[in-house]
Short mmCIF file of C-alpha atoms and ligand atoms in Angstrom, two decimals:
data_model
loop_
_atom_site.label_atom_id
_atom_site.label_comp_id
_atom_site.label_asym_id
_atom_site.label_seq_id
_atom_site.Cartn_x
_atom_site.Cartn_y
_atom_site.Cartn_z
CA MET A 1 -46.60 7.24 5.48
CA MET A 2 -43.15 5.96 6.51
CA ASP A 3 -41.60 8.93 4.79
CA ARG A 4 -43.78 11.38 6.67
CA ILE A 5 -43.00 9.83 10.05
CA TRP A 6 -39.30 9.70 9.26
CA VAL A 7 -39.16 13.32 8.09
CA ALA A 8 -40.84 14.44 11.31
CA ALA A 9 -38.56 12.25 13.39
CA CYS A 10 -35.45 13.51 11.62
CA ALA A 11 -36.31 17.12 12.24
CA GLU A 12 -36.49 16.43 15.93
CA LEU A 13 -33.42 14.20 15.96
CA GLU A 14 -31.32 16.84 14.31
CA GLN A 15 -32.12 19.06 17.28
CA SER A 16 -31.55 16.46 19.95
CA VAL A 17 -28.34 14.84 18.70
CA GLY A 18 -26.82 17.91 17.07
CA PRO A 19 -26.17 18.58 13.39
CA ASN A 20 -22.82 16.77 13.29
CA ASN A 21 -24.10 13.52 14.68
CA TYR A 22 -27.23 13.89 12.65
CA ASN A 23 -25.39 14.29 9.36
CA HIS A 24 -22.98 11.47 10.04
CA TRP A 25 -25.22 8.86 11.56
CA ILE A 26 -28.91 9.54 11.19
CA LYS A 27 -29.17 11.06 7.77
CA PRO A 28 -27.94 7.95 5.92
CA LEU A 29 -30.81 5.92 7.43
CA ARG A 30 -34.30 5.32 5.98
CA LEU A 31 -37.39 4.14 7.78
CA THR A 32 -38.70 1.29 5.65
CA GLY A 33 -41.47 -0.15 7.80
CA ILE A 34 -42.94 -0.82 11.21
CA GLU A 35 -44.05 -4.22 12.40
CA ASP A 36 -44.49 -5.98 15.75
CA GLY A 37 -43.37 -2.89 17.63
CA ALA A 38 -40.09 -2.69 15.72
CA ALA A 39 -39.14 0.14 13.40
CA ARG A 40 -37.20 -1.13 10.42
CA LEU A 41 -34.33 1.12 9.44
CA ALA A 42 -32.24 0.66 6.34
CA SER A 43 -28.61 1.56 6.80
CA PRO A 44 -25.87 1.73 4.17
CA THR A 45 -23.31 0.01 6.38
CA ARG A 46 -23.15 -2.30 9.33
CA PHE A 47 -20.87 0.17 11.02
CA ILE A 48 -23.45 2.94 10.93
CA SER A 49 -26.24 0.75 12.21
CA ASP A 50 -24.12 -0.59 15.07
CA TRP A 51 -23.09 2.86 16.02
CA VAL A 52 -26.60 4.25 15.87
CA ASN A 53 -27.88 1.33 17.83
CA ARG A 54 -25.34 1.87 20.54
CA HIS A 55 -25.60 5.62 20.77
CA PHE A 56 -28.93 6.84 19.51
CA ALA A 57 -31.42 3.98 19.72
CA LYS A 58 -33.22 5.45 22.72
CA ASP A 59 -33.54 8.87 21.10
CA ILE A 60 -34.86 7.40 17.90
CA VAL A 61 -37.45 5.23 19.61
CA ALA A 62 -38.67 8.19 21.66
CA VAL A 63 -38.85 10.50 18.68
CA LEU A 64 -40.66 7.95 16.52
CA ASN A 65 -43.29 7.58 19.21
CA ARG A 66 -43.79 11.30 19.34
CA ALA A 67 -44.12 11.30 15.55
CA GLY A 68 -47.04 8.88 15.87
CA ALA A 69 -45.40 5.47 15.40
CA GLU A 70 -45.83 2.96 18.18
CA VAL A 71 -42.47 1.30 18.43
CA GLU A 72 -40.36 -0.03 21.24
CA ARG A 73 -37.27 -1.12 19.40
CA LEU A 74 -35.32 -0.77 16.19
CA ARG A 75 -34.41 -3.31 13.62
CA PHE A 76 -31.59 -2.54 11.23
CA GLU A 77 -31.18 -3.78 7.74
CA VAL A 78 -27.86 -3.46 6.09
CA ALA A 79 -28.06 -3.76 2.38
CA GLN A 80 -24.54 -3.70 1.19
CA ALA A 81 -23.74 -3.97 -2.45
CA ALA A 82 -21.38 -6.79 -3.23
CA ARG A 83 -17.91 -5.44 -3.68
CA PRO A 84 -15.65 -7.54 -5.76
CA SER A 85 -12.25 -6.80 -4.34
CA ALA A 86 -13.16 -5.62 -0.86
CA GLN A 87 -14.22 -7.94 1.90
CA SER A 88 -17.91 -7.87 1.33
CA ALA A 89 -20.30 -8.12 4.21
CA PRO A 90 -23.38 -10.24 3.69
CA ILE A 91 -26.80 -8.71 3.92
CA SER A 92 -27.58 -8.81 7.54
CA THR A 93 -30.29 -7.74 9.88
CA ALA A 94 -29.81 -7.16 13.52
CA GLU A 95 -32.54 -6.63 16.00
CA ALA A 96 -31.99 -5.15 19.36
CA ALA A 97 -33.63 -3.28 22.15
CA PRO A 98 -32.02 0.11 22.71
CA ALA A 99 -28.57 -0.55 24.06
CA PRO A 100 -27.42 1.50 27.00
CA THR A 101 -25.74 4.56 25.60
CA THR A 102 -22.01 4.25 25.93
CA ARG A 103 -19.70 7.17 26.28
CA ALA A 104 -19.85 9.24 23.17
CA PRO A 105 -16.60 9.55 21.21
CA ARG A 106 -14.55 12.56 22.04
CA ALA A 107 -15.78 14.34 18.98
CA ASP A 108 -15.46 17.59 20.86
CA LEU A 109 -11.70 17.18 20.91
CA GLY A 110 -10.92 15.50 17.66
CA ALA A 111 -12.23 15.74 14.14
CA PRO A 112 -15.33 13.76 13.15
CA LEU A 113 -14.79 10.49 11.37
CA ASP A 114 -16.21 9.93 7.94
CA PRO A 115 -18.53 6.89 8.18
CA ARG A 116 -17.73 5.94 4.58
CA TYR A 117 -14.04 5.50 5.31
CA THR A 118 -14.17 1.90 6.49
CA PHE A 119 -12.10 -1.16 5.78
CA ALA A 120 -15.05 -2.62 3.90
CA ASN A 121 -14.92 0.31 1.51
CA PHE A 122 -11.19 0.19 1.06
CA ILE A 123 -9.99 -1.62 -2.03
CA VAL A 124 -6.77 -3.50 -1.48
CA GLY A 125 -4.20 -3.91 -4.22
CA LYS A 126 -0.46 -4.26 -4.56
CA PRO A 127 0.35 -0.60 -3.84
CA ASN A 128 -1.47 -0.50 -0.50
CA GLU A 129 -1.57 -4.07 0.76
CA LEU A 130 1.15 -3.60 3.34
CA ALA A 131 -0.34 -0.39 4.72
CA HIS A 132 -3.74 -2.05 4.79
CA ALA A 133 -2.45 -5.11 6.63
CA ALA A 134 -0.68 -2.96 9.20
CA ALA A 135 -3.78 -0.82 9.67
CA ARG A 136 -5.89 -3.93 10.21
CA ARG A 137 -3.53 -5.22 12.85
CA VAL A 138 -3.48 -1.97 14.72
CA ALA A 139 -7.27 -1.73 14.53
CA GLU A 140 -7.56 -5.10 16.29
CA GLY A 141 -5.93 -3.48 19.26
CA GLY A 142 -4.03 -6.60 20.26
CA PRO A 143 -0.50 -6.56 21.59
CA VAL A 144 1.17 -5.70 18.29
CA GLY A 145 4.48 -3.93 18.28
CA PHE A 146 3.43 -1.43 15.64
CA ASN A 147 3.69 1.59 17.82
CA PRO A 148 3.71 4.18 16.46
CA LEU A 149 2.29 3.22 13.11
CA PHE A 150 3.46 5.73 10.55
CA LEU A 151 1.59 5.77 7.24
CA TYR A 152 2.86 7.86 4.41
CA GLY A 153 2.23 8.45 0.75
CA GLY A 154 1.25 11.02 -1.83
CA VAL A 155 -1.96 13.01 -1.91
CA GLY A 156 -5.20 11.10 -2.37
CA LEU A 157 -3.78 7.62 -1.91
CA GLY A 158 -5.93 6.69 1.06
CA LYS A 159 -4.04 7.71 4.20
CA THR A 160 -6.96 9.48 5.80
CA HIS A 161 -9.31 6.72 4.70
CA LEU A 162 -7.14 4.08 6.41
CA MET A 163 -6.83 6.13 9.58
CA HIS A 164 -10.59 6.55 9.87
CA ALA A 165 -11.01 2.85 9.15
CA ILE A 166 -8.65 2.03 12.03
CA ALA A 167 -10.59 4.34 14.32
CA HIS A 168 -13.98 2.87 13.34
CA GLU A 169 -12.84 -0.69 13.70
CA TYR A 170 -10.97 -0.14 16.95
CA GLN A 171 -13.88 1.76 18.43
CA PHE A 172 -16.21 -1.01 17.33
CA ARG A 173 -14.10 -3.65 19.04
CA HIS A 174 -13.45 -1.53 22.10
CA PRO A 175 -16.58 0.50 22.63
CA SER A 176 -15.43 2.14 25.83
CA ALA A 177 -12.00 3.10 24.50
CA GLN A 178 -11.25 6.70 23.69
CA VAL A 179 -10.00 7.29 20.20
CA LEU A 180 -8.76 10.75 19.38
CA TYR A 181 -8.28 11.54 15.73
CA LEU A 182 -7.11 14.97 14.64
CA SER A 183 -5.13 16.65 11.97
CA ALA A 184 -1.70 17.99 12.82
CA GLU A 185 -3.10 21.46 12.18
CA GLN A 186 -5.81 20.93 14.75
CA PHE A 187 -3.24 19.66 17.19
CA MET A 188 -1.24 22.81 16.62
CA TYR A 189 -4.26 25.05 16.83
CA ARG A 190 -5.38 23.53 20.12
CA PHE A 191 -1.91 23.77 21.52
CA VAL A 192 -1.51 27.42 20.59
CA GLN A 193 -4.95 28.16 21.96
CA ALA A 194 -4.07 26.41 25.22
CA LEU A 195 -0.87 28.45 25.46
CA ARG A 196 -2.77 31.66 24.92
CA GLU A 197 -5.34 30.80 27.56
CA SER A 198 -2.70 29.44 29.95
CA ALA A 199 -4.53 26.15 29.81
CA ILE A 200 -1.63 23.86 29.10
CA MET A 201 -2.61 21.53 31.92
CA ASP A 202 -6.00 21.05 30.30
CA PHE A 203 -4.34 20.42 27.00
CA LYS A 204 -2.16 17.75 28.53
CA SER A 205 -4.96 16.11 30.43
CA MET A 206 -7.00 15.94 27.27
CA PHE A 207 -4.66 13.18 26.12
CA ARG A 208 -4.40 11.36 29.41
CA ASN A 209 -7.47 9.20 28.91
CA VAL A 210 -6.96 8.55 25.25
CA ASN A 211 -6.32 4.95 24.22
CA MET A 212 -5.48 5.70 20.66
CA LEU A 213 -4.14 8.98 19.30
CA MET A 214 -4.20 9.58 15.58
CA VAL A 215 -2.57 12.61 14.01
CA ASP A 216 -3.09 13.09 10.29
CA ASP A 217 -0.74 15.01 7.98
CA VAL A 218 1.99 15.44 10.53
CA GLN A 219 4.27 17.18 8.00
CA PHE A 220 2.40 20.35 8.95
CA ILE A 221 4.01 20.59 12.35
CA ALA A 222 7.55 20.20 11.05
CA GLY A 223 9.49 23.34 11.74
CA LYS A 224 6.93 24.64 14.25
CA ASP A 225 9.22 24.26 17.21
CA SER A 226 7.03 24.59 20.26
CA THR A 227 4.26 22.48 18.72
CA GLN A 228 6.76 19.83 17.80
CA GLU A 229 8.12 19.86 21.30
CA GLU A 230 4.66 19.36 22.76
CA PHE A 231 3.81 16.74 20.20
CA PHE A 232 6.96 14.88 21.10
CA HIS A 233 6.13 14.88 24.80
CA THR A 234 2.54 13.83 24.28
CA PHE A 235 3.60 11.13 21.94
CA ASN A 236 6.34 9.81 24.26
CA ALA A 237 4.03 9.82 27.24
CA LEU A 238 1.38 7.87 25.36
CA VAL A 239 3.79 5.33 23.90
CA ASP A 240 5.29 4.79 27.34
CA GLN A 241 1.82 4.09 28.69
CA GLY A 242 1.30 1.50 25.97
CA LYS A 243 -1.25 3.62 24.11
CA GLN A 244 -1.42 3.26 20.36
CA ILE A 245 -0.32 6.11 18.12
CA VAL A 246 -1.06 6.33 14.42
CA ILE A 247 0.50 9.06 12.35
CA SER A 248 0.30 9.97 8.69
CA ALA A 249 2.38 12.22 6.51
CA ASP A 250 2.91 12.88 2.85
CA ARG A 251 6.46 11.56 2.97
CA ALA A 252 8.79 9.36 5.03
CA PRO A 253 10.03 10.74 8.37
CA ALA A 254 13.55 11.10 7.02
CA GLU A 255 12.26 13.26 4.18
CA ILE A 256 10.35 15.70 6.36
CA LYS A 257 12.45 18.82 6.57
CA GLY A 258 12.49 20.50 9.94
CA LEU A 259 11.32 17.45 11.84
CA GLU A 260 13.52 16.97 14.85
CA GLU A 261 15.97 14.08 14.85
CA ARG A 262 14.71 12.67 18.12
CA ILE A 263 11.18 12.57 16.73
CA LYS A 264 12.44 10.80 13.64
CA SER A 265 14.28 8.27 15.70
CA ARG A 266 11.34 7.69 17.99
CA LEU A 267 9.14 7.19 14.95
CA SER A 268 11.45 4.60 13.54
CA CYS A 269 10.90 2.43 16.61
CA GLY A 270 7.46 1.65 15.32
CA LEU A 271 6.37 0.57 11.89
CA ILE A 272 6.72 2.84 8.89
CA VAL A 273 4.72 1.83 5.83
CA ASP A 274 3.96 3.65 2.65
CA LEU A 275 1.11 3.75 0.18
CA HIS A 276 2.55 3.52 -3.28
CA PRO A 277 1.10 5.33 -6.24
CA THR A 278 -1.90 3.44 -7.57
CA THR A 279 -1.64 0.93 -10.35
CA TYR A 280 -4.09 0.56 -13.21
CA GLU A 281 -5.56 -2.58 -11.60
CA LEU A 282 -6.17 -0.85 -8.28
CA ARG A 283 -7.78 2.15 -9.94
CA LEU A 284 -10.04 -0.09 -11.96
CA GLY A 285 -10.97 -2.04 -8.82
CA ILE A 286 -11.88 1.17 -7.01
CA LEU A 287 -13.97 2.41 -9.94
CA GLN A 288 -15.80 -0.89 -10.23
CA SER A 289 -16.59 -1.02 -6.57
CA LYS A 290 -17.86 2.56 -6.44
CA THR A 291 -19.93 1.99 -9.55
CA GLU A 292 -21.52 -1.04 -8.02
CA VAL A 293 -22.42 0.81 -4.86
CA PHE A 294 -23.96 3.58 -6.95
CA ARG A 295 -25.86 1.19 -9.16
CA ALA A 296 -27.40 -0.48 -6.15
CA GLN A 297 -29.24 2.81 -5.60
CA HIS A 298 -29.71 3.75 -9.25
CA PRO A 299 -30.33 0.50 -11.11
CA ASP A 300 -31.06 2.28 -14.38
CA LEU A 301 -27.60 3.76 -14.62
CA GLU A 302 -25.91 2.63 -17.79
CA ILE A 303 -22.18 2.75 -18.16
CA GLY A 304 -20.87 1.90 -21.57
CA ALA A 305 -18.21 -0.68 -22.27
CA GLY A 306 -14.69 0.50 -21.66
CA VAL A 307 -15.58 3.68 -19.76
CA LEU A 308 -14.14 2.57 -16.42
CA GLU A 309 -11.05 1.17 -18.12
CA PHE A 310 -10.63 4.47 -19.91
CA LEU A 311 -10.80 6.42 -16.62
CA ALA A 312 -8.43 4.05 -14.85
CA HIS A 313 -6.01 4.47 -17.69
CA ARG A 314 -6.19 8.22 -18.05
CA ILE A 315 -6.46 9.42 -14.46
CA SER A 316 -3.43 8.16 -12.64
CA THR A 317 -2.30 8.17 -9.03
CA ASN A 318 -4.75 10.37 -7.11
CA VAL A 319 -7.84 8.44 -6.07
CA ARG A 320 -9.65 11.57 -5.00
CA VAL A 321 -9.55 12.94 -8.54
CA LEU A 322 -10.64 9.57 -9.86
CA GLU A 323 -13.63 9.55 -7.54
CA GLY A 324 -14.51 13.11 -8.47
CA ALA A 325 -14.56 12.15 -12.13
CA LEU A 326 -16.81 9.20 -11.45
CA GLN A 327 -19.19 11.29 -9.36
CA ARG A 328 -19.47 13.77 -12.14
CA LEU A 329 -20.31 11.04 -14.62
CA PHE A 330 -22.99 9.68 -12.30
CA ALA A 331 -24.50 13.13 -11.86
CA HIS A 332 -24.43 13.65 -15.58
CA ALA A 333 -26.08 10.31 -16.25
CA SER A 334 -28.85 10.76 -13.74
CA LEU A 335 -29.63 14.33 -14.76
CA LEU A 336 -29.69 13.67 -18.47
CA ARG A 337 -30.91 10.08 -18.19
CA ARG A 338 -28.41 9.10 -20.77
CA GLU A 339 -26.07 6.18 -21.01
CA ILE A 340 -22.50 7.10 -20.28
CA THR A 341 -20.62 6.18 -23.38
CA LEU A 342 -16.94 6.70 -23.94
CA GLU A 343 -17.71 9.88 -25.89
CA VAL A 344 -19.94 11.28 -23.14
CA ALA A 345 -17.21 10.54 -20.59
CA GLN A 346 -14.55 12.25 -22.66
CA GLU A 347 -16.68 15.32 -23.19
CA CYS A 348 -17.87 15.56 -19.63
CA LEU A 349 -14.36 15.23 -18.17
CA THR A 350 -12.28 17.26 -20.61
CA ASP A 351 -10.82 19.50 -17.91
CA ILE A 352 -9.88 16.66 -15.55
CA LEU A 353 -8.37 14.65 -18.39
CA ARG A 354 -6.39 17.62 -19.58
CA THR A 355 -4.70 18.29 -16.24
CA ASN A 356 -3.88 14.63 -15.91
CA ASP A 357 -2.22 14.76 -19.27
CA ARG A 358 0.36 17.18 -18.02
CA LYS A 359 3.24 14.78 -18.41
CA VAL A 360 6.53 14.86 -16.66
CA SER A 361 9.31 15.88 -19.03
CA ILE A 362 12.77 14.42 -19.31
CA ASP A 363 14.10 17.84 -18.35
CA ASP A 364 12.14 17.78 -15.10
CA ILE A 365 13.45 14.32 -14.35
CA GLN A 366 17.06 15.21 -15.02
CA ARG A 367 16.82 18.35 -12.95
CA LYS A 368 15.13 16.68 -9.98
CA VAL A 369 17.46 13.69 -9.95
CA ALA A 370 20.58 15.90 -10.23
CA GLU A 371 19.31 18.02 -7.37
CA HIS A 372 18.50 14.98 -5.27
CA TYR A 373 21.96 13.42 -5.69
CA ASN A 374 23.71 16.70 -5.60
CA ILE A 375 25.41 16.45 -8.96
CA ARG A 376 25.57 19.05 -11.74
CA LEU A 377 22.84 18.99 -14.33
CA ALA A 378 25.55 19.00 -17.00
CA ASP A 379 26.81 15.65 -15.70
CA MET A 380 23.47 14.09 -16.53
CA ILE A 381 24.26 14.43 -20.21
CA GLY A 382 28.05 14.55 -19.97
CA PRO A 383 30.47 11.64 -20.47
CA LYS A 384 31.69 11.12 -16.88
CA ARG A 385 31.62 7.49 -15.81
CA ALA A 386 32.34 7.85 -12.10
CA ARG A 387 29.80 5.88 -10.10
CA ASN A 388 28.53 8.90 -8.16
CA VAL A 389 27.48 10.44 -11.46
CA ALA A 390 26.69 7.34 -13.51
CA ARG A 391 24.22 5.92 -11.00
CA PRO A 392 22.02 9.02 -10.77
CA ARG A 393 22.16 9.25 -14.56
CA GLN A 394 20.86 5.70 -14.84
CA ILE A 395 18.13 6.48 -12.37
CA ALA A 396 17.11 9.44 -14.50
CA MET A 397 17.07 7.18 -17.56
CA TYR A 398 14.93 4.69 -15.73
CA LEU A 399 12.49 7.36 -14.62
CA SER A 400 12.36 8.81 -18.14
CA LYS A 401 11.40 5.41 -19.50
CA GLN A 402 8.82 4.87 -16.77
CA MET A 403 7.25 8.28 -16.53
CA THR A 404 7.25 9.60 -20.07
CA SER A 405 6.08 8.09 -23.32
CA ARG A 406 9.44 8.71 -25.03
CA SER A 407 11.12 5.86 -26.85
CA LEU A 408 14.59 4.61 -25.95
CA PRO A 409 16.30 6.36 -28.92
CA GLU A 410 14.54 9.62 -27.98
CA ILE A 411 15.67 9.28 -24.39
CA GLY A 412 19.18 8.51 -25.64
CA ARG A 413 19.25 11.77 -27.58
CA ARG A 414 18.23 13.70 -24.47
CA PHE A 415 21.05 12.11 -22.49
CA GLY A 416 23.81 13.60 -24.58
CA GLY A 417 23.23 11.51 -27.69
CA ARG A 418 23.67 8.11 -26.08
CA ASP A 419 22.76 4.95 -27.92
CA HIS A 420 19.40 3.33 -27.14
CA THR A 421 21.19 0.19 -25.90
CA THR A 422 22.95 2.30 -23.28
CA ILE A 423 19.58 3.54 -22.09
CA MET A 424 18.20 0.03 -22.03
CA HIS A 425 21.20 -1.13 -20.03
CA GLY A 426 20.68 1.71 -17.56
CA VAL A 427 17.00 0.94 -17.15
CA ARG A 428 17.69 -2.75 -16.56
CA LYS A 429 20.43 -1.97 -14.08
CA VAL A 430 18.12 0.22 -12.03
CA GLU A 431 15.37 -2.40 -12.14
CA GLU A 432 17.82 -4.93 -10.69
CA LEU A 433 18.98 -2.53 -8.04
CA ILE A 434 15.41 -1.76 -7.00
CA ALA A 435 14.78 -5.44 -6.46
CA GLU A 436 17.88 -5.84 -4.30
CA ASP A 437 18.24 -2.61 -2.45
CA SER A 438 15.22 -1.39 -0.58
CA SER A 439 16.72 1.94 0.38
CA LEU A 440 17.42 2.72 -3.26
CA ALA A 441 13.90 1.60 -4.15
CA GLU A 442 12.63 3.98 -1.51
CA ASP A 443 14.76 6.79 -2.88
CA ILE A 444 13.36 6.28 -6.34
CA ALA A 445 9.81 6.13 -5.04
CA VAL A 446 10.37 9.50 -3.35
CA LEU A 447 11.74 10.99 -6.56
CA LYS A 448 8.74 9.69 -8.47
CA ARG A 449 6.35 11.17 -6.01
CA MET A 450 8.06 14.53 -6.15
CA LEU A 451 7.92 14.49 -9.92
CA GLU A 452 4.27 13.52 -9.95
CA ALA A 453 3.27 16.18 -7.45
P1 ADP B 501 -5.00 11.01 1.54
O1 ADP B 501 -5.38 11.21 2.97
O2 ADP B 501 -3.90 10.00 1.37
O3 ADP B 501 -4.72 12.29 0.81
P2 ADP B 501 -7.70 10.05 1.31
O4 ADP B 501 -7.68 8.97 2.36
O5 ADP B 501 -8.39 11.32 1.65
O6 ADP B 501 -6.23 10.35 0.79
O7 ADP B 501 -8.32 9.41 -0.03
C1 ADP B 501 -8.86 10.20 -1.06
C2 ADP B 501 -10.15 9.58 -1.54
O8 ADP B 501 -9.87 8.39 -2.23
C3 ADP B 501 -11.09 9.21 -0.42
O9 ADP B 501 -12.41 9.50 -0.79
C4 ADP B 501 -10.89 7.72 -0.25
O10 ADP B 501 -12.07 7.10 0.20
C5 ADP B 501 -10.55 7.28 -1.65
N1 ADP B 501 -9.63 6.13 -1.65
C6 ADP B 501 -8.28 6.17 -1.59
N2 ADP B 501 -7.75 4.93 -1.64
C7 ADP B 501 -8.81 4.08 -1.74
C8 ADP B 501 -8.94 2.65 -1.82
N3 ADP B 501 -7.86 1.85 -1.83
N4 ADP B 501 -10.18 2.15 -1.89
C9 ADP B 501 -11.27 2.94 -1.91
N5 ADP B 501 -11.23 4.28 -1.82
C10 ADP B 501 -10.01 4.86 -1.75
MG1 MG B 502 -5.50 12.94 4.09
#
């Protein structure tokens, strides 16, 4: 009965709110009952129910009535699975008469936000705690000096997730504010289109009413001169008006080739934070939380002992790949109705595990480090002791120890037949330097990311 009404209502809602809104906001809901003139809707997150209540309550009530249900208001139930390491929201119900529809987000200008990318769904660990804290502050919208906020880090480490989370939270706290989120490519595309249609004034005015501008993957506009120019002006104008800017890129501003100096220097007036490669603990936390969410819907799912630990151990760095692996296991389990044992996981994920096994070699490390510090590859293994050569060599030793499974004597052989104690000394030295010298630590993080890419 409820299902039939809801199916009929959904068909009509898809028409009236448009497929994008429908897919993002309505589709995750379920009609679970009707009592005392209130339709009870189950929603996966508080954010979705609040949003729907603010923007689509009237439509839903009208459509339900046409589908044969006599209701005058909606009641939302948020059943959120407990999430160990994320801030977990309690089960809550909220009842409300249709709220007056506020201005819709400027979805026509920006890219749609993924409703799953919230702070509640973001697992915080050592590698991302700083970025997360900064994102939280900016999302509050108070008078923080983090403008612009520049988030950077390797692929699949959660930059886009954090940006969407900021947008959701900020929009939630400031319902009438305009948040514009777009990728740098979209920015460029719109700009070029505006140029072609001689509509530059429109392009400019599009930003005038924006309270928060978010541009994702800004490395794409580096080297594209006219787009960069326009970006710079837009960005200056907004910062001068006290509007918040949030930018992401796959590397630090200084490392983006072809990005203008004045943009770099303007960026460094704000806060620059990076997402470090994931640690085992963070990966395990993410896997556990996702598994719990999934099990809330599929209570009969069985995951054998050690499977999540195995995944966290074998699939390093990129969270997107980790999630993909987990999704595949879930699909496998629910199709075959079989417990996921370690063997099943290994068999089902052979291809993913194989690509993640592609280890960095000592050769790669020596080459990259030599290139980075502009020394000859031969000096990596040669006897020279001058600091400008010895330091990069020690960094390469350190990275070889960290990133490969080679033993110290093996590494020693690859560095011109050095003794394992020399390697150990080099590794220790670099560890000390990293603790003292943040710019060197940064340098090494960049090298690591390049090697992992
Ligand atoms: P990036 O933009 O840095 O390439 P994304 O934000 O697209 O990465 O993240 C890739 C995937 O990994 C997304 O599905 C995201 O939800 C997930 N993810 C990344 N970091 C976390 C985290 N700390 N907690 C939960 N999910 C995460
Ligand atoms: Mg991204």
